[in-house]
JSON list of C-alpha atoms in Angstrom, two decimals:
[
{"chain": "Z", "resi": 27, "resn": "SER", "atom": "CA", "xyz": [108.43, 62.87, 37.32]},
{"chain": "Z", "resi": 28, "resn": "PRO", "atom": "CA", "xyz": [105.99, 60.56, 36.12]},
{"chain": "Z", "resi": 29, "resn": "SER", "atom": "CA", "xyz": [105.75, 59.96, 32.21]},
{"chain": "Z", "resi": 30, "resn": "PRO", "atom": "CA", "xyz": [103.02, 61.84, 30.56]},
{"chain": "Z", "resi": 31, "resn": "SER", "atom": "CA", "xyz": [99.46, 59.63, 29.95]},
{"chain": "Z", "resi": 32, "resn": "PRO", "atom": "CA", "xyz": [99.23, 58.60, 26.13]},
{"chain": "Z", "resi": 33, "resn": "PRO", "atom": "CA", "xyz": [96.59, 60.80, 24.79]},
{"chain": "Z", "resi": 34, "resn": "ALA", "atom": "CA", "xyz": [93.33, 59.01, 24.39]},
{"chain": "Z", "resi": 35, "resn": "ALA", "atom": "CA", "xyz": [92.42, 56.76, 21.47]},
{"chain": "Z", "resi": 36, "resn": "SER", "atom": "CA", "xyz": [90.14, 58.76, 18.98]},
{"chain": "Z", "resi": 37, "resn": "PRO", "atom": "CA", "xyz": [87.02, 56.72, 19.14]},
{"chain": "Z", "resi": 38, "resn": "SER", "atom": "CA", "xyz": [86.75, 54.42, 15.75]},
{"chain": "Z", "resi": 39, "resn": "PRO", "atom": "CA", "xyz": [83.89, 55.92, 13.44]},
{"chain": "Z", "resi": 40, "resn": "ASP", "atom": "CA", "xyz": [80.61, 53.87, 13.28]},
{"chain": "Z", "resi": 41, "resn": "PRO", "atom": "CA", "xyz": [80.69, 52.05, 10.11]},
{"chain": "Z", "resi": 42, "resn": "SER", "atom": "CA", "xyz": [78.88, 53.46, 6.79]},
{"chain": "Z", "resi": 43, "resn": "PRO", "atom": "CA", "xyz": [75.12, 52.55, 7.17]},
{"chain": "Z", "resi": 44, "resn": "SER", "atom": "CA", "xyz": [73.86, 50.01, 4.29]},
{"chain": "Z", "resi": 45, "resn": "ALA", "atom": "CA", "xyz": [72.74, 51.79, 1.06]},
{"chain": "Z", "resi": 46, "resn": "SER", "atom": "CA", "xyz": [69.33, 51.56, 0.80]},
{"chain": "Z", "resi": 47, "resn": "PRO", "atom": "CA", "xyz": [67.94, 49.01, -1.88]},
{"chain": "Z", "resi": 48, "resn": "SER", "atom": "CA", "xyz": [67.02, 51.08, -4.88]},
{"chain": "Z", "resi": 49, "resn": "PRO", "atom": "CA", "xyz": [63.21, 50.73, -5.99]},
{"chain": "Z", "resi": 50, "resn": "SER", "atom": "CA", "xyz": [62.48, 47.79, -8.38]},
{"chain": "Z", "resi": 51, "resn": "PRO", "atom": "CA", "xyz": [61.68, 49.23, -11.95]},
{"chain": "Z", "resi": 52, "resn": "PRO", "atom": "CA", "xyz": [57.76, 48.25, -13.21]},
{"chain": "Z", "resi": 53, "resn": "ASP", "atom": "CA", "xyz": [57.60, 45.05, -14.41]},
{"chain": "Z", "resi": 54, "resn": "ALA", "atom": "CA", "xyz": [58.39, 44.90, -18.19]},
{"chain": "Z", "resi": 55, "resn": "ASP", "atom": "CA", "xyz": [55.45, 44.10, -20.46]},
{"chain": "Z", "resi": 56, "resn": "VAL", "atom": "CA", "xyz": [55.24, 40.63, -21.40]},
{"chain": "Z", "resi": 57, "resn": "ASP", "atom": "CA", "xyz": [55.16, 39.38, -25.33]},
{"chain": "Z", "resi": 58, "resn": "GLU", "atom": "CA", "xyz": [52.00, 36.90, -25.36]},
{"chain": "Z", "resi": 59, "resn": "CYS", "atom": "CA", "xyz": [52.59, 36.65, -28.83]},
{"chain": "Z", "resi": 60, "resn": "ALA", "atom": "CA", "xyz": [55.97, 35.45, -28.51]},
{"chain": "Z", "resi": 61, "resn": "THR", "atom": "CA", "xyz": [54.77, 32.15, -27.03]},
{"chain": "Z", "resi": 62, "resn": "ASN", "atom": "CA", "xyz": [52.58, 29.89, -29.82]},
{"chain": "Z", "resi": 63, "resn": "ASN", "atom": "CA", "xyz": [51.49, 33.07, -31.21]},
{"chain": "Z", "resi": 64, "resn": "GLY", "atom": "CA", "xyz": [49.35, 33.79, -27.96]},
{"chain": "Z", "resi": 65, "resn": "GLY", "atom": "CA", "xyz": [47.02, 31.12, -29.13]},
{"chain": "Z", "resi": 66, "resn": "CYS", "atom": "CA", "xyz": [45.67, 32.86, -31.96]},
{"chain": "Z", "resi": 67, "resn": "ALA", "atom": "CA", "xyz": [44.89, 31.09, -34.74]},
{"chain": "Z", "resi": 68, "resn": "HIS", "atom": "CA", "xyz": [45.98, 33.89, -37.53]},
{"chain": "Z", "resi": 69, "resn": "SER", "atom": "CA", "xyz": [47.43, 37.08, -36.12]},
{"chain": "Z", "resi": 70, "resn": "CYS", "atom": "CA", "xyz": [48.71, 37.77, -32.71]},
{"chain": "Z", "resi": 71, "resn": "THR", "atom": "CA", "xyz": [49.01, 41.61, -31.78]},
{"chain": "Z", "resi": 72, "resn": "ASN", "atom": "CA", "xyz": [50.96, 42.93, -28.70]},
{"chain": "Z", "resi": 73, "resn": "SER", "atom": "CA", "xyz": [49.87, 45.69, -26.74]},
{"chain": "Z", "resi": 74, "resn": "VAL", "atom": "CA", "xyz": [51.26, 46.83, -23.16]},
{"chain": "Z", "resi": 75, "resn": "GLY", "atom": "CA", "xyz": [49.65, 44.41, -20.60]},
{"chain": "Z", "resi": 76, "resn": "SER", "atom": "CA", "xyz": [47.60, 42.65, -23.21]},
{"chain": "Z", "resi": 77, "resn": "TYR", "atom": "CA", "xyz": [47.56, 41.26, -26.81]},
{"chain": "Z", "resi": 78, "resn": "SER", "atom": "CA", "xyz": [44.86, 40.52, -29.19]},
{"chain": "Z", "resi": 79, "resn": "CYS", "atom": "CA", "xyz": [43.97, 38.24, -32.09]},
{"chain": "Z", "resi": 80, "resn": "SER", "atom": "CA", "xyz": [42.55, 38.99, -35.48]},
{"chain": "Z", "resi": 81, "resn": "CYS", "atom": "CA", "xyz": [41.93, 36.71, -38.69]},
{"chain": "Z", "resi": 82, "resn": "ASN", "atom": "CA", "xyz": [42.88, 36.67, -42.23]},
{"chain": "Z", "resi": 83, "resn": "SER", "atom": "CA", "xyz": [40.63, 37.94, -45.15]},
{"chain": "Z", "resi": 84, "resn": "GLY", "atom": "CA", "xyz": [37.42, 35.53, -45.76]},
{"chain": "Z", "resi": 85, "resn": "TYR", "atom": "CA", "xyz": [37.58, 34.66, -41.88]},
{"chain": "Z", "resi": 86, "resn": "SER", "atom": "CA", "xyz": [35.67, 35.69, -38.87]},
{"chain": "Z", "resi": 87, "resn": "LEU", "atom": "CA", "xyz": [37.10, 35.65, -35.20]},
{"chain": "Z", "resi": 88, "resn": "ASN", "atom": "CA", "xyz": [35.44, 32.98, -33.03]},
{"chain": "Z", "resi": 89, "resn": "ALA", "atom": "CA", "xyz": [33.95, 33.97, -29.91]},
{"chain": "Z", "resi": 90, "resn": "ASP", "atom": "CA", "xyz": [36.80, 32.70, -27.97]},
{"chain": "Z", "resi": 91, "resn": "GLY", "atom": "CA", "xyz": [38.56, 35.46, -29.39]},
{"chain": "Z", "resi": 92, "resn": "LYS", "atom": "CA", "xyz": [41.47, 32.99, -30.73]},
{"chain": "Z", "resi": 93, "resn": "ALA", "atom": "CA", "xyz": [39.79, 30.97, -33.78]},
{"chain": "Z", "resi": 94, "resn": "CYS", "atom": "CA", "xyz": [39.38, 31.79, -36.95]},
{"chain": "Z", "resi": 95, "resn": "ASP", "atom": "CA", "xyz": [35.97, 30.55, -38.61]},
{"chain": "Z", "resi": 96, "resn": "ASP", "atom": "CA", "xyz": [35.50, 30.46, -42.60]},
{"chain": "Z", "resi": 97, "resn": "VAL", "atom": "CA", "xyz": [33.12, 33.15, -43.67]},
{"chain": "Z", "resi": 98, "resn": "ASP", "atom": "CA", "xyz": [30.46, 31.24, -46.20]},
{"chain": "Z", "resi": 99, "resn": "GLU", "atom": "CA", "xyz": [30.27, 34.20, -48.71]},
{"chain": "Z", "resi": 100, "resn": "CYS", "atom": "CA", "xyz": [28.02, 32.23, -50.87]},
{"chain": "Z", "resi": 101, "resn": "ALA", "atom": "CA", "xyz": [25.37, 32.52, -47.94]},
{"chain": "Z", "resi": 102, "resn": "ILE", "atom": "CA", "xyz": [25.06, 35.93, -48.41]},
{"chain": "Z", "resi": 103, "resn": "TYR", "atom": "CA", "xyz": [23.35, 36.77, -51.95]},
{"chain": "Z", "resi": 104, "resn": "ASN", "atom": "CA", "xyz": [25.00, 33.89, -53.69]},
{"chain": "Z", "resi": 105, "resn": "GLY", "atom": "CA", "xyz": [28.30, 35.70, -53.00]},
{"chain": "Z", "resi": 106, "resn": "GLY", "atom": "CA", "xyz": [27.18, 38.22, -55.67]},
{"chain": "Z", "resi": 107, "resn": "CYS", "atom": "CA", "xyz": [27.52, 34.99, -58.75]},
{"chain": "Z", "resi": 108, "resn": "ALA", "atom": "CA", "xyz": [25.19, 35.13, -61.37]},
{"chain": "Z", "resi": 109, "resn": "HIS", "atom": "CA", "xyz": [24.80, 31.41, -61.36]},
{"chain": "Z", "resi": 110, "resn": "ARG", "atom": "CA", "xyz": [26.75, 28.74, -59.11]},
{"chain": "Z", "resi": 111, "resn": "CYS", "atom": "CA", "xyz": [28.58, 30.00, -56.12]},
{"chain": "Z", "resi": 112, "resn": "THR", "atom": "CA", "xyz": [31.56, 27.60, -54.19]},
{"chain": "Z", "resi": 113, "resn": "ASN", "atom": "CA", "xyz": [32.41, 28.23, -50.97]},
{"chain": "Z", "resi": 114, "resn": "SER", "atom": "CA", "xyz": [36.25, 27.59, -50.22]},
{"chain": "Z", "resi": 115, "resn": "GLY", "atom": "CA", "xyz": [38.64, 28.41, -47.28]},
{"chain": "Z", "resi": 116, "resn": "GLY", "atom": "CA", "xyz": [38.45, 32.04, -46.98]},
{"chain": "Z", "resi": 117, "resn": "SER", "atom": "CA", "xyz": [37.29, 32.47, -50.60]},
{"chain": "Z", "resi": 118, "resn": "TYR", "atom": "CA", "xyz": [34.97, 31.36, -52.57]},
{"chain": "Z", "resi": 119, "resn": "SER", "atom": "CA", "xyz": [34.15, 31.44, -56.50]},
{"chain": "Z", "resi": 120, "resn": "CYS", "atom": "CA", "xyz": [31.74, 31.60, -59.23]},
{"chain": "Z", "resi": 121, "resn": "SER", "atom": "CA", "xyz": [30.73, 29.48, -62.29]},
{"chain": "Z", "resi": 122, "resn": "CYS", "atom": "CA", "xyz": [28.14, 29.42, -64.87]},
{"chain": "Z", "resi": 123, "resn": "GLU", "atom": "CA", "xyz": [25.71, 26.82, -66.08]},
{"chain": "Z", "resi": 124, "resn": "SER", "atom": "CA", "xyz": [26.14, 25.02, -69.51]},
{"chain": "Z", "resi": 125, "resn": "GLY", "atom": "CA", "xyz": [25.82, 27.26, -72.64]},
{"chain": "Z", "resi": 126, "resn": "TYR", "atom": "CA", "xyz": [27.51, 30.20, -70.59]},
{"chain": "Z", "resi": 127, "resn": "SER", "atom": "CA", "xyz": [31.07, 32.01, -69.88]},
{"chain": "Z", "resi": 128, "resn": "LEU", "atom": "CA", "xyz": [32.18, 33.37, -67.19]},
{"chain": "Z", "resi": 129, "resn": "ASN", "atom": "CA", "xyz": [32.84, 37.36, -67.60]},
{"chain": "Z", "resi": 130, "resn": "ALA", "atom": "CA", "xyz": [35.82, 38.91, -66.60]},
{"chain": "Z", "resi": 131, "resn": "ASP", "atom": "CA", "xyz": [34.30, 40.41, -63.53]},
{"chain": "Z", "resi": 132, "resn": "GLY", "atom": "CA", "xyz": [34.41, 36.61, -62.21]},
{"chain": "Z", "resi": 133, "resn": "LYS", "atom": "CA", "xyz": [30.62, 37.01, -61.36]},
{"chain": "Z", "resi": 134, "resn": "THR", "atom": "CA", "xyz": [28.39, 37.74, -64.45]},
{"chain": "Z", "resi": 135, "resn": "CYS", "atom": "CA", "xyz": [27.80, 35.07, -67.09]},
{"chain": "Z", "resi": 136, "resn": "VAL", "atom": "CA", "xyz": [27.53, 35.54, -70.66]},
{"chain": "Z", "resi": 137, "resn": "GLU", "atom": "CA", "xyz": [25.50, 33.30, -73.24]},
{"chain": "Z", "resi": 138, "resn": "MET", "atom": "CA", "xyz": [27.39, 31.20, -75.54]},
{"chain": "Z", "resi": 139, "resn": "THR", "atom": "CA", "xyz": [26.37, 31.13, -79.24]},
{"chain": "Z", "resi": 140, "resn": "PRO", "atom": "CA", "xyz": [27.50, 28.41, -81.67]},
{"chain": "Z", "resi": 141, "resn": "ALA", "atom": "CA", "xyz": [30.03, 29.93, -84.28]},
{"chain": "Z", "resi": 142, "resn": "VAL", "atom": "CA", "xyz": [31.97, 28.12, -87.13]},
{"chain": "Z", "resi": 143, "resn": "THR", "atom": "CA", "xyz": [35.73, 28.55, -86.53]},
{"chain": "Z", "resi": 144, "resn": "LEU", "atom": "CA", "xyz": [38.37, 27.93, -88.86]},
{"chain": "Z", "resi": 145, "resn": "THR", "atom": "CA", "xyz": [42.25, 28.58, -89.30]},
{"chain": "Z", "resi": 146, "resn": "ALA", "atom": "CA", "xyz": [43.69, 29.38, -92.57]},
{"chain": "Z", "resi": 147, "resn": "GLN", "atom": "CA", "xyz": [47.13, 29.80, -93.64]},
{"chain": "Z", "resi": 148, "resn": "LEU", "atom": "CA", "xyz": [48.06, 32.75, -96.76]},
{"chain": "Z", "resi": 149, "resn": "PRO", "atom": "CA", "xyz": [51.48, 32.99, -98.15]},
{"chain": "Z", "resi": 150, "resn": "MET", "atom": "CA", "xyz": [51.21, 36.71, -97.30]},
{"chain": "Z", "resi": 151, "resn": "THR", "atom": "CA", "xyz": [53.15, 39.12, -94.81]},
{"chain": "Z", "resi": 152, "resn": "LYS", "atom": "CA", "xyz": [51.15, 39.58, -91.84]},
{"chain": "Z", "resi": 153, "resn": "ALA", "atom": "CA", "xyz": [51.32, 43.57, -93.23]},
{"chain": "Z", "resi": 154, "resn": "ALA", "atom": "CA", "xyz": [49.92, 42.84, -96.64]},
{"chain": "Z", "resi": 155, "resn": "PHE", "atom": "CA", "xyz": [46.96, 40.64, -95.16]},
{"chain": "Z", "resi": 156, "resn": "LYS", "atom": "CA", "xyz": [45.92, 43.49, -93.05]},
{"chain": "Z", "resi": 157, "resn": "GLN", "atom": "CA", "xyz": [45.78, 45.81, -96.10]},
{"chain": "Z", "resi": 158, "resn": "GLN", "atom": "CA", "xyz": [43.51, 43.33, -97.60]},
{"chain": "Z", "resi": 159, "resn": "GLU", "atom": "CA", "xyz": [41.92, 41.96, -94.56]},
{"chain": "Z", "resi": 160, "resn": "ASP", "atom": "CA", "xyz": [38.20, 43.05, -95.81]},
{"chain": "Z", "resi": 161, "resn": "LYS", "atom": "CA", "xyz": [38.74, 40.97, -99.09]},
{"chain": "Z", "resi": 162, "resn": "PHE", "atom": "CA", "xyz": [39.50, 37.61, -97.31]},
{"chain": "Z", "resi": 163, "resn": "ILE", "atom": "CA", "xyz": [36.56, 38.94, -95.09]},
{"chain": "Z", "resi": 164, "resn": "THR", "atom": "CA", "xyz": [34.21, 38.89, -98.42]},
{"chain": "Z", "resi": 165, "resn": "ALA", "atom": "CA", "xyz": [35.59, 35.55, -99.52]},
{"chain": "Z", "resi": 166, "resn": "VAL", "atom": "CA", "xyz": [35.09, 33.45, -96.22]},
{"chain": "Z", "resi": 167, "resn": "ALA", "atom": "CA", "xyz": [31.54, 35.05, -96.25]},
{"chain": "Z", "resi": 168, "resn": "GLN", "atom": "CA", "xyz": [30.92, 34.10, -99.90]},
{"chain": "Z", "resi": 169, "resn": "SER", "atom": "CA", "xyz": [32.30, 30.62, -99.29]},
{"chain": "Z", "resi": 170, "resn": "ALA", "atom": "CA", "xyz": [30.00, 30.06, -96.26]},
{"chain": "Z", "resi": 171, "resn": "ASN", "atom": "CA", "xyz": [27.16, 31.76, -97.88]},
{"chain": "Z", "resi": 172, "resn": "VAL", "atom": "CA", "xyz": [26.84, 34.34, -94.54]},
{"chain": "Z", "resi": 173, "resn": "ALA", "atom": "CA", "xyz": [26.91, 38.07, -94.54]},
{"chain": "Z", "resi": 174, "resn": "SER", "atom": "CA", "xyz": [30.10, 39.44, -94.36]},
{"chain": "Z", "resi": 175, "resn": "ASP", "atom": "CA", "xyz": [29.25, 41.31, -91.13]},
{"chain": "Z", "resi": 176, "resn": "LEU", "atom": "CA", "xyz": [29.32, 38.04, -89.43]},
{"chain": "Z", "resi": 177, "resn": "VAL", "atom": "CA", "xyz": [32.66, 36.77, -90.32]},
{"chain": "Z", "resi": 178, "resn": "SER", "atom": "CA", "xyz": [35.76, 38.06, -88.19]},
{"chain": "Z", "resi": 179, "resn": "VAL", "atom": "CA", "xyz": [39.27, 37.30, -87.96]},
{"chain": "Z", "resi": 180, "resn": "VAL", "atom": "CA", "xyz": [40.15, 36.85, -84.64]},
{"chain": "Z", "resi": 181, "resn": "SER", "atom": "CA", "xyz": [43.79, 36.58, -84.51]},
{"chain": "Z", "resi": 182, "resn": "VAL", "atom": "CA", "xyz": [46.36, 36.77, -87.37]},
{"chain": "Z", "resi": 183, "resn": "THR", "atom": "CA", "xyz": [50.05, 35.27, -86.35]},
{"chain": "Z", "resi": 184, "resn": "GLU", "atom": "CA", "xyz": [53.37, 35.98, -88.97]},
{"chain": "Z", "resi": 185, "resn": "VAL", "atom": "CA", "xyz": [55.21, 32.68, -89.62]},
{"chain": "Z", "resi": 186, "resn": "GLU", "atom": "CA", "xyz": [58.26, 31.49, -91.45]},
{"chain": "Z", "resi": 187, "resn": "SER", "atom": "CA", "xyz": [58.39, 28.04, -92.68]},
{"chain": "Z", "resi": 188, "resn": "THR", "atom": "CA", "xyz": [61.43, 26.76, -94.63]},
{"chain": "Z", "resi": 189, "resn": "ALA", "atom": "CA", "xyz": [61.02, 24.32, -97.62]},
{"chain": "Z", "resi": 190, "resn": "GLY", "atom": "CA", "xyz": [64.38, 23.22, -98.32]},
{"chain": "Z", "resi": 191, "resn": "ALA", "atom": "CA", "xyz": [67.84, 25.07, -97.88]},
{"chain": "Z", "resi": 192, "resn": "ARG", "atom": "CA", "xyz": [66.97, 27.93, -100.33]},
{"chain": "Z", "resi": 193, "resn": "PHE", "atom": "CA", "xyz": [63.71, 28.78, -100.15]},
{"chain": "Z", "resi": 194, "resn": "HIS", "atom": "CA", "xyz": [61.66, 30.69, -97.21]},
{"chain": "Z", "resi": 195, "resn": "ILE", "atom": "CA", "xyz": [57.85, 31.34, -97.41]},
{"chain": "Z", "resi": 196, "resn": "GLN", "atom": "CA", "xyz": [56.46, 34.20, -95.25]},
{"chain": "Z", "resi": 197, "resn": "ALA", "atom": "CA", "xyz": [53.12, 33.34, -94.52]},
{"chain": "Z", "resi": 198, "resn": "ILE", "atom": "CA", "xyz": [50.17, 34.30, -92.23]},
{"chain": "Z", "resi": 199, "resn": "VAL", "atom": "CA", "xyz": [47.90, 32.22, -89.85]},
{"chain": "Z", "resi": 200, "resn": "CYS", "atom": "CA", "xyz": [44.71, 33.56, -89.22]},
{"chain": "Z", "resi": 201, "resn": "ASP", "atom": "CA", "xyz": [41.43, 32.16, -87.04]},
{"chain": "Z", "resi": 202, "resn": "VAL", "atom": "CA", "xyz": [38.56, 32.87, -88.50]},
{"chain": "Z", "resi": 203, "resn": "VAL", "atom": "CA", "xyz": [34.81, 32.80, -86.78]},
{"chain": "Z", "resi": 204, "resn": "THR", "atom": "CA", "xyz": [31.82, 33.21, -88.29]},
{"chain": "Z", "resi": 205, "resn": "ASP", "atom": "CA", "xyz": [28.65, 34.13, -86.12]},
{"chain": "Z", "resi": 206, "resn": "ILE", "atom": "CA", "xyz": [26.33, 31.76, -87.37]},
{"chain": "Z", "resi": 207, "resn": "ALA", "atom": "CA", "xyz": [23.79, 29.81, -85.14]},
{"chain": "Z", "resi": 208, "resn": "VAL", "atom": "CA", "xyz": [24.33, 26.41, -86.90]},
{"chain": "Z", "resi": 209, "resn": "PRO", "atom": "CA", "xyz": [24.31, 22.96, -85.71]},
{"chain": "Z", "resi": 210, "resn": "ALA", "atom": "CA", "xyz": [26.91, 21.84, -88.26]},
{"chain": "Z", "resi": 211, "resn": "VAL", "atom": "CA", "xyz": [29.71, 23.41, -90.52]},
{"chain": "Z", "resi": 212, "resn": "PRO", "atom": "CA", "xyz": [27.91, 24.49, -93.44]},
{"chain": "Z", "resi": 213, "resn": "PRO", "atom": "CA", "xyz": [28.76, 22.13, -96.51]},
{"chain": "Z", "resi": 214, "resn": "LEU", "atom": "CA", "xyz": [29.98, 24.93, -98.82]},
{"chain": "Z", "resi": 215, "resn": "LEU", "atom": "CA", "xyz": [32.95, 26.29, -96.61]},
{"chain": "Z", "resi": 216, "resn": "THR", "atom": "CA", "xyz": [35.81, 23.78, -97.83]},
{"chain": "Z", "resi": 217, "resn": "GLN", "atom": "CA", "xyz": [39.15, 24.91, -98.91]},
{"chain": "Z", "resi": 218, "resn": "GLY", "atom": "CA", "xyz": [38.40, 24.56, -102.28]},
{"chain": "Z", "resi": 219, "resn": "THR", "atom": "CA", "xyz": [35.35, 27.06, -102.50]},
{"chain": "Z", "resi": 220, "resn": "LEU", "atom": "CA", "xyz": [37.40, 29.41, -100.04]},
{"chain": "Z", "resi": 221, "resn": "ASN", "atom": "CA", "xyz": [40.42, 29.13, -102.74]},
{"chain": "Z", "resi": 222, "resn": "ASP", "atom": "CA", "xyz": [37.84, 29.98, -105.69]},
{"chain": "Z", "resi": 223, "resn": "GLN", "atom": "CA", "xyz": [36.52, 32.87, -103.88]},
{"chain": "Z", "resi": 224, "resn": "LEU", "atom": "CA", "xyz": [40.21, 34.20, -103.01]},
{"chain": "Z", "resi": 225, "resn": "GLN", "atom": "CA", "xyz": [40.74, 33.81, -106.38]},
{"chain": "Z", "resi": 226, "resn": "ALA", "atom": "CA", "xyz": [37.81, 36.43, -107.31]},
{"chain": "Z", "resi": 227, "resn": "VAL", "atom": "CA", "xyz": [39.17, 38.77, -105.03]},
{"chain": "Z", "resi": 228, "resn": "ASN", "atom": "CA", "xyz": [42.83, 38.37, -106.04]},
{"chain": "Z", "resi": 229, "resn": "LEU", "atom": "CA", "xyz": [44.01, 36.95, -103.08]},
{"chain": "Z", "resi": 230, "resn": "PRO", "atom": "CA", "xyz": [46.56, 33.94, -102.81]},
{"chain": "Z", "resi": 231, "resn": "GLN", "atom": "CA", "xyz": [45.39, 30.49, -102.53]},
{"chain": "Z", "resi": 232, "resn": "CYS", "atom": "CA", "xyz": [45.20, 29.69, -98.58]},
{"chain": "Z", "resi": 233, "resn": "THR", "atom": "CA", "xyz": [45.79, 26.26, -96.87]},
{"chain": "Z", "resi": 234, "resn": "ILE", "atom": "CA", "xyz": [42.95, 25.51, -94.23]},
{"chain": "Z", "resi": 235, "resn": "SER", "atom": "CA", "xyz": [45.63, 24.29, -91.30]},
{"chain": "Z", "resi": 236, "resn": "ALA", "atom": "CA", "xyz": [42.47, 23.45, -88.89]},
{"chain": "Z", "resi": 237, "resn": "PRO", "atom": "CA", "xyz": [39.50, 22.16, -90.48]},
{"chain": "Z", "resi": 238, "resn": "PRO", "atom": "CA", "xyz": [36.15, 24.21, -89.67]},
{"chain": "Z", "resi": 239, "resn": "THR", "atom": "CA", "xyz": [34.49, 23.30, -86.34]},
{"chain": "Z", "resi": 240, "resn": "VAL", "atom": "CA", "xyz": [31.37, 24.73, -84.46]},
{"chain": "Z", "resi": 241, "resn": "VAL", "atom": "CA", "xyz": [32.07, 26.00, -81.32]},
{"chain": "Z", "resi": 242, "resn": "ARG", "atom": "CA", "xyz": [30.50, 28.24, -78.65]},
{"chain": "Z", "resi": 243, "resn": "ARG", "atom": "CA", "xyz": [31.62, 31.89, -78.09]},
{"chain": "Z", "resi": 244, "resn": "ALA", "atom": "CA", "xyz": [30.35, 34.89, -75.99]},
{"chain": "Z", "resi": 245, "resn": "ALA", "atom": "CA", "xyz": [27.44, 36.00, -77.96]},
{"chain": "Z", "resi": 246, "resn": "SER", "atom": "CA", "xyz": [28.03, 39.49, -79.37]},
{"chain": "Z", "resi": 247, "resn": "PRO", "atom": "CA", "xyz": [26.31, 42.80, -77.53]},
{"chain": "Z", "resi": 248, "resn": "SER", "atom": "CA", "xyz": [23.31, 43.97, -78.93]},
{"chain": "Z", "resi": 249, "resn": "PRO", "atom": "CA", "xyz": [23.61, 47.02, -80.69]},
{"chain": "Z", "resi": 250, "resn": "ASP", "atom": "CA", "xyz": [22.19, 50.52, -78.87]}
]
């Protein structure tokens, strides 16, 4: 008998269709500030799809949106300065005419008045001197022939000097100012006359370590 026919071969499956490409993600933001600071002269601020430039204090942004121009503060009400205003890059400063001193606010000026200043050293502790400071002021005033309320002790510094190996002298150094409008030091204000006045008020003798000189200092405010 004839041999049976072999079974028909099953058709090969069609190859799988190619996968569709996934959609491209949206373009990532470009940080313009990362390249050459975005062309900004001072500060660059990146934002989505854009960026912006800004300037440091004392500068204003140029019309090109990138450069920074110095602001001349002195051009507006003299910068608030009472006398002179000097502009500088991003800032400015005030100064005063001769005979005036710049106040702590950096803008106003106070008139300087003549005064006589001296530095004296006394063999006393600082604590002992503070208890008898009024007597010292009286002695200086008598020596300079001025009222006591025109004399002030500006500073008191305690020092220790050594004379030989066994002796230590505790002393104070005080800067004294007499608010007297004079063109020269009063001739009576000498170490000799001051020591005479110190002796009269039972204070130890002093050494004037810096001779009296005429200086200019801020005028005391007028009483209300």
